[in-house]
XYZ file of C-alpha atoms in Angstrom:
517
model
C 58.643 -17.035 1.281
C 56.936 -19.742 -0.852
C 53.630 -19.221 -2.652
C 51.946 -21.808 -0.213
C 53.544 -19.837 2.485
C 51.716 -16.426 1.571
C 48.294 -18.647 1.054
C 48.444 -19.782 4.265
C 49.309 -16.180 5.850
C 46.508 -15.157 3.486
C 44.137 -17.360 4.420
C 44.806 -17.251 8.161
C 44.440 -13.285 7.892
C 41.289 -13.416 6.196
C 40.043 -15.978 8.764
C 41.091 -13.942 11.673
C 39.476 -10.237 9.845
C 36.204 -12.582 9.236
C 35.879 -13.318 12.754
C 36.652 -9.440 13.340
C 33.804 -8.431 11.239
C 31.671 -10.733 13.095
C 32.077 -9.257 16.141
C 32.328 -5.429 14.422
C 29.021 -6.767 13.425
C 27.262 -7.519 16.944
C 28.894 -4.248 18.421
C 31.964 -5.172 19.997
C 35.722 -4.373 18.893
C 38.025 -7.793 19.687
C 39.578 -6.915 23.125
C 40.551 -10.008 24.322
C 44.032 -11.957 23.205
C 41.735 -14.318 20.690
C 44.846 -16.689 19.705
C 43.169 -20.604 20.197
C 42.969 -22.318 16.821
C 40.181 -25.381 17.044
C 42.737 -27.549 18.537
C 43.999 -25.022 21.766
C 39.643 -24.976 22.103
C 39.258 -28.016 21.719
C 41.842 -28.182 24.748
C 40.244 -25.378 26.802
C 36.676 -27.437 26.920
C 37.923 -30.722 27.425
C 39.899 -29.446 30.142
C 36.669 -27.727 31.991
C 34.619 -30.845 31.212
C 37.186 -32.588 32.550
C 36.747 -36.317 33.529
C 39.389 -36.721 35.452
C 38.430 -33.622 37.485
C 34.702 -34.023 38.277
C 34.442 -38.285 38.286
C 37.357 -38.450 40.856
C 35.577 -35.737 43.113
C 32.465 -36.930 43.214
C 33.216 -40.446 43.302
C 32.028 -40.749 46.799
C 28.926 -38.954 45.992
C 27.866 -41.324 43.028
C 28.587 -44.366 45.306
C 26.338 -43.263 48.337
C 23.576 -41.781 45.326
C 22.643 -44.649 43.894
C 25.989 -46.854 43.631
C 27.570 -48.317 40.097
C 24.221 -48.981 38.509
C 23.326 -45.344 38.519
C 26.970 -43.852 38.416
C 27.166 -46.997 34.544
C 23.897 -45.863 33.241
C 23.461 -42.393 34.885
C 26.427 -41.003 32.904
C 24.872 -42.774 29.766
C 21.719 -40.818 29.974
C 22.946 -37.475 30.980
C 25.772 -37.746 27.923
C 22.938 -38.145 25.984
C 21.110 -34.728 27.348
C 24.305 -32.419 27.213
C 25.181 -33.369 24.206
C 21.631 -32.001 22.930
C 22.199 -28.911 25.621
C 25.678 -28.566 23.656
C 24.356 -28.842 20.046
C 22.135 -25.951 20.699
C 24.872 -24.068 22.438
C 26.987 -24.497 19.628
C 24.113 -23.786 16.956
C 24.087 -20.186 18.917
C 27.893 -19.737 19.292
C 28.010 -19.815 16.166
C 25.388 -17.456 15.479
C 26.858 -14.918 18.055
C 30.567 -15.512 18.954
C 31.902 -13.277 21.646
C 33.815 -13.079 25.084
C 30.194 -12.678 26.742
C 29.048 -16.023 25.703
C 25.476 -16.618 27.165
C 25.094 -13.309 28.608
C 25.240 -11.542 25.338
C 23.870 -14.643 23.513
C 20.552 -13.849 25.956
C 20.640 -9.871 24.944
C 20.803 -11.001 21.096
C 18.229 -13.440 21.015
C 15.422 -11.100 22.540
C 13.461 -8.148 21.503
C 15.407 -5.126 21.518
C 13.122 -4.240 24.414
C 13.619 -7.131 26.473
C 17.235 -7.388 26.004
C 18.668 -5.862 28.950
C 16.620 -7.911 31.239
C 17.386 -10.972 29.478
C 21.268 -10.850 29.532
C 21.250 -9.314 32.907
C 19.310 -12.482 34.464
C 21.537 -14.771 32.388
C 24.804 -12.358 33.578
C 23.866 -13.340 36.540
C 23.350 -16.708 36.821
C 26.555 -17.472 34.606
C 28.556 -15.441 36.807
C 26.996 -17.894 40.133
C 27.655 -21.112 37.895
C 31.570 -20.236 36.416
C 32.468 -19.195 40.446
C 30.433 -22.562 41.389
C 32.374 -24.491 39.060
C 36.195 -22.896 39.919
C 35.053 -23.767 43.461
C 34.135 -27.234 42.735
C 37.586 -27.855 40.598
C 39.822 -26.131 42.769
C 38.599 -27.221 46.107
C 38.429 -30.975 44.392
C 42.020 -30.316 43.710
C 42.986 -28.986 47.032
C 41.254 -32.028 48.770
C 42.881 -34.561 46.711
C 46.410 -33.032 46.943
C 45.808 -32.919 50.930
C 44.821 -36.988 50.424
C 47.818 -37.514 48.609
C 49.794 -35.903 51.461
C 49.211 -38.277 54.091
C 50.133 -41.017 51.578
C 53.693 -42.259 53.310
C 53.765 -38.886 56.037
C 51.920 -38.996 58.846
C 49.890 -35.712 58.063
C 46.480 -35.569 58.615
C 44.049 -33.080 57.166
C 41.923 -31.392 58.643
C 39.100 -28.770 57.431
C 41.063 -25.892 58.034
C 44.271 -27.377 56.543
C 41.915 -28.267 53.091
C 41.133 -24.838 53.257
C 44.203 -23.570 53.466
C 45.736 -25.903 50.545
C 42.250 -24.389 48.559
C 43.595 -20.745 49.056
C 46.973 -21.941 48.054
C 46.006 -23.522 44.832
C 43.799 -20.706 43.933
C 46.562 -18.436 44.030
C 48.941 -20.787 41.902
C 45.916 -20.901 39.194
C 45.097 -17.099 39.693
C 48.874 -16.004 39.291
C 48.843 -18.047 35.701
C 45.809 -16.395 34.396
C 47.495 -13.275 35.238
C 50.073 -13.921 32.062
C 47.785 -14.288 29.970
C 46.467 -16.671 26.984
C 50.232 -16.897 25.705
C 51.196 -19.035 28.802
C 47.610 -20.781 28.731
C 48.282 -21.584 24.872
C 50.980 -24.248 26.168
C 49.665 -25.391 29.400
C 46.520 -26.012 27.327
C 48.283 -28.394 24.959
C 49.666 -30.178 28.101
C 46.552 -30.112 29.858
C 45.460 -32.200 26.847
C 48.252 -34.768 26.843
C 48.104 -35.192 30.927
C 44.647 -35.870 30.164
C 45.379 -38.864 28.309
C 47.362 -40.760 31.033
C 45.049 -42.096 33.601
C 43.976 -45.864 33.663
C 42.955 -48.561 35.618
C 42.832 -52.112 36.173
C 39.808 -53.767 36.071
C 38.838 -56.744 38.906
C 35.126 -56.433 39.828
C 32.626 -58.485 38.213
C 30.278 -57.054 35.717
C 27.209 -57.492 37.578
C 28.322 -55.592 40.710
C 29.492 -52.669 37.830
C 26.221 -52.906 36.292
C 23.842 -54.021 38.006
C 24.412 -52.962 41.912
C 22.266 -50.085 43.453
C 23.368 -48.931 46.605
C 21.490 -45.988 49.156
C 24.252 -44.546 51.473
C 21.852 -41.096 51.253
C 21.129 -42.070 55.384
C 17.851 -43.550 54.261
C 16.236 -41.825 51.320
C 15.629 -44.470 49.154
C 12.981 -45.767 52.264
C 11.452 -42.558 53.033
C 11.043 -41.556 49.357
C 12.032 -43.908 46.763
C 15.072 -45.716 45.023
C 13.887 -43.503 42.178
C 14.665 -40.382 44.159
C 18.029 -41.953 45.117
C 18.738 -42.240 41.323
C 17.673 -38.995 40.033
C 19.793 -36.623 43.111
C 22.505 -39.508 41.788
C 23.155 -38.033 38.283
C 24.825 -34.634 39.981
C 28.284 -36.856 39.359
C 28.186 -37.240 35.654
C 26.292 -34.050 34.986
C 28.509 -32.001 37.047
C 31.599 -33.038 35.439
C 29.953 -32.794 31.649
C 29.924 -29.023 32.447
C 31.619 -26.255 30.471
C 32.091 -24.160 27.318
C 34.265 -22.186 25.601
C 35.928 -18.694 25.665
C 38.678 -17.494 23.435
C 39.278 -18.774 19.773
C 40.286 -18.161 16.389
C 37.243 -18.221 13.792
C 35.044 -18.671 16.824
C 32.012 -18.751 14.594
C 33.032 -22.339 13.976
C 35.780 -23.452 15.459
C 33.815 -22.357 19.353
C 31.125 -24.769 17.967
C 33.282 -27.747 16.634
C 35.042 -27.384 20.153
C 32.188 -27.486 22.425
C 30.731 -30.774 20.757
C 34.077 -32.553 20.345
C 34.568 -31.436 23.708
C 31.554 -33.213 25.384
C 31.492 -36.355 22.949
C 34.633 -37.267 23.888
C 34.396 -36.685 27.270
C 31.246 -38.654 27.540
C 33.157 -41.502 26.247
C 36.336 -41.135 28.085
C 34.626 -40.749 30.902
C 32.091 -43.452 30.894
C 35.238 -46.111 30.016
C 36.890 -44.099 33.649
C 34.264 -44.835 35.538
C 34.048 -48.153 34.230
C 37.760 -48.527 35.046
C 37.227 -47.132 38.394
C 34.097 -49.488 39.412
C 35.995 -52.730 37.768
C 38.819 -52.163 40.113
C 37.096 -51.805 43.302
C 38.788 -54.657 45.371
C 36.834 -53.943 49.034
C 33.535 -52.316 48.384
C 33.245 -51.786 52.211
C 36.670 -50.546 52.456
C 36.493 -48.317 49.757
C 33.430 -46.250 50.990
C 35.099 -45.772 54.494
C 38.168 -45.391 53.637
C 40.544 -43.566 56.062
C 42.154 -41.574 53.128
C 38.416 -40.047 52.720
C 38.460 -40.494 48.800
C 37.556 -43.764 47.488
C 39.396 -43.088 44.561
C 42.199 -43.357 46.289
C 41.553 -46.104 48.226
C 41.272 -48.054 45.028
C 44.578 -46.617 43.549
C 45.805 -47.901 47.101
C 44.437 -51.261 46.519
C 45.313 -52.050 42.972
C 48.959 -50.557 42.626
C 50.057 -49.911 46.113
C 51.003 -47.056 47.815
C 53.710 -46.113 45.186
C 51.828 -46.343 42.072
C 48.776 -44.945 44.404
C 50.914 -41.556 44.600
C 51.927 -41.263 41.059
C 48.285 -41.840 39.737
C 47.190 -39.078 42.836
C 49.401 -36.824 41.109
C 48.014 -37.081 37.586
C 44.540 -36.587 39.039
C 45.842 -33.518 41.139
C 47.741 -32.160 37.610
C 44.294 -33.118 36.011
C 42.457 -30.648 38.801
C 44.560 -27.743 38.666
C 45.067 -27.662 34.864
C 41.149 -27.578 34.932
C 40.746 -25.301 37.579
C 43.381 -22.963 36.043
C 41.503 -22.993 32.528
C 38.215 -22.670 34.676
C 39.426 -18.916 36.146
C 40.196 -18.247 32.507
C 36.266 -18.478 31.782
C 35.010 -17.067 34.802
C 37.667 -14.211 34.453
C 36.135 -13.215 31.048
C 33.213 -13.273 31.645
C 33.196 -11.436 34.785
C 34.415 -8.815 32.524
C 32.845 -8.567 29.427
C 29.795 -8.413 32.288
C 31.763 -5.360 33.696
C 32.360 -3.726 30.488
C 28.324 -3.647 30.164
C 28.364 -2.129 34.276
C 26.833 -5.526 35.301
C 28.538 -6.100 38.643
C 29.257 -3.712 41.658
C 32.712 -1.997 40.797
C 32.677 -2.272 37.093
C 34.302 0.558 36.509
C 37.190 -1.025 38.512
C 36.841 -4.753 37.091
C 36.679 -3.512 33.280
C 40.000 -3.735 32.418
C 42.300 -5.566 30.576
C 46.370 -5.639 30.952
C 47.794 -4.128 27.681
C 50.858 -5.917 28.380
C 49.103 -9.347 29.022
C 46.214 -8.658 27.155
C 44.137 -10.200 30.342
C 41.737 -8.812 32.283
C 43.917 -9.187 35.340
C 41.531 -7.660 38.312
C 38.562 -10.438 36.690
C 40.693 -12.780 37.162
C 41.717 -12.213 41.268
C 38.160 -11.306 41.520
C 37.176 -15.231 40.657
C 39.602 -16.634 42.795
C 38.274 -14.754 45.750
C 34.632 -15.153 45.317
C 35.156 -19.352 44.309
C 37.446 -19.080 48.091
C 34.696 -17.441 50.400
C 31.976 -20.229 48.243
C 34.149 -22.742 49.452
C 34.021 -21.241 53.299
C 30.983 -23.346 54.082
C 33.444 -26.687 54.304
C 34.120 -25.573 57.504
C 30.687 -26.443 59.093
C 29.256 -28.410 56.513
C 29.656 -32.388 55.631
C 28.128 -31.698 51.997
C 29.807 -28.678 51.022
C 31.130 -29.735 48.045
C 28.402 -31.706 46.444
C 26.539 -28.146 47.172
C 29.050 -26.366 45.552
C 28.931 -28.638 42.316
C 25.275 -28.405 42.370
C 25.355 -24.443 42.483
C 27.595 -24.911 39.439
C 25.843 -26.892 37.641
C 22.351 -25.056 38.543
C 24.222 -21.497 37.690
C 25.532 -22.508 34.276
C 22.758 -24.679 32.668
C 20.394 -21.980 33.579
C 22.683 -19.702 32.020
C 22.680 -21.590 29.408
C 18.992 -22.533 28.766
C 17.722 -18.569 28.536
C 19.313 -18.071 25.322
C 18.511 -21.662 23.974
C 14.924 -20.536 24.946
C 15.161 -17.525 23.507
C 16.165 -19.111 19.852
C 13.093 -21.466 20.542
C 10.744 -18.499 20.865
C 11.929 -16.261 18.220
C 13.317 -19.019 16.191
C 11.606 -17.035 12.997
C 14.190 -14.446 13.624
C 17.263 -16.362 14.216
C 19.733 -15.980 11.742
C 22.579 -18.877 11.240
C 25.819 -18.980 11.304
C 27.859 -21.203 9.621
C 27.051 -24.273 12.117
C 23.416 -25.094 12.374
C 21.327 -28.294 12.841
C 18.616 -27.742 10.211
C 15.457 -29.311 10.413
C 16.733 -30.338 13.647
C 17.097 -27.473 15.419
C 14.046 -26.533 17.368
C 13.049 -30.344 19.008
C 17.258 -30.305 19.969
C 16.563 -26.632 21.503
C 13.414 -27.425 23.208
C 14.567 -30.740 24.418
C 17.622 -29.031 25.651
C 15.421 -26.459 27.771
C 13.341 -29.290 29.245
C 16.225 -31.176 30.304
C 17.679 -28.211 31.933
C 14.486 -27.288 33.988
C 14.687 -30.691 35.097
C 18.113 -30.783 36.626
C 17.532 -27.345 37.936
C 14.979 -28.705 40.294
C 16.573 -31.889 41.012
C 20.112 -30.308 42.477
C 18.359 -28.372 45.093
C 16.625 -30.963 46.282
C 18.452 -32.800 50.127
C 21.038 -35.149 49.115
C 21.502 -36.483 52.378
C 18.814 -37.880 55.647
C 17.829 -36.831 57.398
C 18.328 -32.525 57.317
C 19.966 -30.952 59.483
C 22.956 -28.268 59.342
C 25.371 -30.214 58.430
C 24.086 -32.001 55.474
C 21.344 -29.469 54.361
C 21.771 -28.784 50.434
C 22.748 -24.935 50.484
C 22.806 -24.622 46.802
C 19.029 -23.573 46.948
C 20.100 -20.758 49.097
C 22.720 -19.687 46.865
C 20.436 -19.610 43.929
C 17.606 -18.626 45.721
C 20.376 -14.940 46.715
C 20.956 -15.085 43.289
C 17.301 -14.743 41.871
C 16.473 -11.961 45.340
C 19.398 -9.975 44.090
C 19.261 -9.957 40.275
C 15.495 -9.318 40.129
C 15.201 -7.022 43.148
C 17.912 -5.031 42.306
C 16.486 -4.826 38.636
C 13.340 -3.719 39.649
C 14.442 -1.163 42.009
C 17.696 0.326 40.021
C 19.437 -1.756 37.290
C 16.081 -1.647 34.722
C 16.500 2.636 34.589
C 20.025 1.935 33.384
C 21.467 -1.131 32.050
C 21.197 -1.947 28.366
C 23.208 -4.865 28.162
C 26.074 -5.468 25.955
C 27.446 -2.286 25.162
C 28.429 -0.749 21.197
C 32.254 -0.294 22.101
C 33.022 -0.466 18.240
C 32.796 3.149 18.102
C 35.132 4.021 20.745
C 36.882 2.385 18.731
C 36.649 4.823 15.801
C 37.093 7.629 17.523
C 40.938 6.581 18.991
C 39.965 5.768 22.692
C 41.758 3.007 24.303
C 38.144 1.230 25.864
C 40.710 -1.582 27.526
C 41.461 1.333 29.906
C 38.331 1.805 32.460
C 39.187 5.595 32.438
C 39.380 5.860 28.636
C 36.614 4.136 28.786
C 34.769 6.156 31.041
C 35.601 9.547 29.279
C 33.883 8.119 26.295
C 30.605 7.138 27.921
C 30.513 10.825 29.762
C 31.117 12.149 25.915
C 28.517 10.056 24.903
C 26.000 11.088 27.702
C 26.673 14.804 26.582
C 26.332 14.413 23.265
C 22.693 12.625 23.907
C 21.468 14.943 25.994
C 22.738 17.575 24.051
């Protein structure tokens, strides 16, 4: 071996035992496979921001909410605001890299004495948002691959077929995440390059792209205001601008590089995709009632026929799984590192990982079945999916804005890591929290008029179950016991395997002896 051979193995070593220390340092020994350089992360965000995913999906949404005026400038504004949100993300992922991401982030920030309440509220809410968000991706996916279907066959979907295709797809994307991150490592990189492949022809004029406003809500822009059409209209680009990172080499700065390479160029692929999209409208009437029931592909119909119309259906449906897959990766983790701290029913089932794999494999089946009964309500409901992206997108940035909040009120005690903003850093933070609140209240308000059961906005309910359950249940049990993320270093020490739940659980009954010893 050369001598720039055993620099590099040097240097990679020492980059992977500095990112050990850093976690040795917040408490936790590095159980999960951590093998994504800046690159595979970069990969892993892009891919659960993806545009090709959430524009596609919502399409119809940001054409009845406001039309190509708000969809153009919408997407603008809101790339604008996550990019802030992401700045101070990645100014705390630095700070605190782990598996737990905002739930331990939340337990860090606070006074020892708030701690557990703060990561178990944010445990909470991340774990609504990441099975929000696999529902949104993987249900987008199954619809569009039932589309695609009747494209040449004479099949015709129906709600239970969709839902069917949705359980199918969730256990093509579950059995993946069951090999592992050495699998993911490659369908990552090609997640990356399939990414790259969709474009469109461009034939509408640019005052209909950037200028039209159009109220398909059933009447909201009358009863409230065009304003109120505009606002509920930004779900589409922030939605689809949603998403973090999990695993990674050197996370201290490689997670943070990722998550804002991630979003800008998302925000500008996907602003030039919707441009694309908008541009090639030929029929605007057409398109909105189209029989295939996704405008998207009405205009892939219209443009290159139904040939080319199939092969660009299948990118976008390789686009959706890839995403969803990658999505089940994040929820998977961090339904368990919230298990590991006993912060879900069962966790003494749910904390494991596979030695084999080096996945927590019953995490992982545990996502895909709670994102398949959250996807149920498209059975009865004509606005079940916007619902389900609004949940998401509630869940997460909520998630997300506790810890940010946290590092605004106790920014005295906030120590640095090696990415940081500077002077910058508390207006980004606070402006990040504000925008958050915002869009918190916004998604739960009705998208569609007038409310009844089929088009009433259920997210409030699911957030509103959320907040009953998480509080209630602290106040009446969880506050006498849970102390958030867990010291697992010295199990560590003292030769027990804590990636087995019953290893594991010996050493917490030690533990319990020796204290009350």
């Amino acid at each position: 071996m050369s001598d720039s051979d055993h620099k590099e193995t040097k240097a990679a070593a020492n980059g992977l035992a500095a990112d050990e220390m850093e976690l040795a340092r917040m408490g936790y020994k590095q159980e999960l496979n951590r093998e994504l350089g800046l690159m595979q992360n970069f990969g892993v965000s892009f891919s659960i921001i993806s545009v090709i995913t959430g524009i596609p999906s919502l399409f119809l949404y940001g054409l009845n909410t406001g039309g190509p005026a708000v969809m153009v400038w919408g997407w603008v504004v809101v790339s604008i605001f996550t990019m802030l949100v992401g700045l101070a993300m990645a100014e705390v992922c630095s700070a605190h890299p782990t598996s737990g991401g905002p739930y331990f982030w939340a337990a860090m920030l606070s006074e020892p004495k708030d701690a557990p309440l703060a990561s178990w509220i944010t445990g909470w809410f991340n774990l609504l948002g990441q099975v929000a968000v696999t529902t949104g991706i993987s249900f987008g996916c199954a619809t569009f691959l039932s589309t695609a279907c009747t494209l040449k066959t004479g099949f015709v979907p129906t709600p239970n077929t969709t839902i069917g295709i949705y359980a199918a797809v969730l256990a093509a994307q579950g059995t993946i995440n069951t090999f592992g991150v050495h699998i993911l490592h490659y369908l990552n990189n090609i997640s990356v390059w399939w990414h790259a492949i969709g474009m469109a022809p461009t034939h509408q004029s640019g005052t209909f792209v950037f200028k039209t406003f159009l109220d398909g809500t059933g009447g909201w822009g009358d009863r409230a205001s065009h304003v109120y059409v505009a606002v509920i209209g930004i779900l589409m680009a922030q939605y689809t601008l949603t998403g973090m990172t999990e695993e990674t080499k050197n996370a201290a700065m490689s997670g943070s590089i990722g998550i804002i390479m991630a979003i800008g160029v998302s925000a500008v692929l996907g602003w030039f995709l919707i441009l694309g999209l908008l541009f090639s409208i030929q029929d605007l009437d057409r398109t909105l009632d189209s029989e295939t029931g996704q405008p998207v592909a009405q205009i892939f119909l219209d443009t290159v026929g139904e040939n080319g119309a199939i092969v660009l259906m299948v990118i976008v449906v390789g686009a959706m799984f890839f995403c969803g897959t990658f999505s089940i990766t994040s929820n998977s983790r961090m339904m368990f590192a919230f298990a590991r701290d006993g912060g879900i029913p069962g966790h003494k089932f749910f904390n494991y990982v596979n030695a084999k794999w080096k996945s927590p494999i019953r995490t992982v089946w545990l996502a895909c079945f709670l994102s398949f009964c959250l996807g149920l309500p498209s059975l009865g409901s004509s606005v079940a999916f916007a619902a389900a992206t609004s949940i998401a997108t509630i869940g997460l940035y909520i998630s997300y804005a506790i810890p940010i909040a946290l590092r605004v009120i106790y920014r005295k005690k906030f120590v640095r890591g090696p990415f940081h903003l500077g002077v910058f850093s508390y207006p980004v933070a606070l402006a990040a929290v504000i925008w958050i609140a915002f869009i918190s209240i916004v998604f739960i308000l009705p998208q569609v008029n007038p409310v009844t059961s089929q088009t009433f906005n259920y997210s409030i309910v699911a957030v509103g179950i959320v907040i009953f359950y998480s509080v209630g249940f602290w106040l009446i049990s969880a506050r006498k016991w849970f102390t958030g993320p867990v010291k697992q270093i010295a199990a560590e020490e003292m030769g027990i395997n804590v990636m087995e739940p019953s290893e594991a659980l010996k050493f917490e009954e030690k533990r319990s002896k020796e204290n009350s010893a």
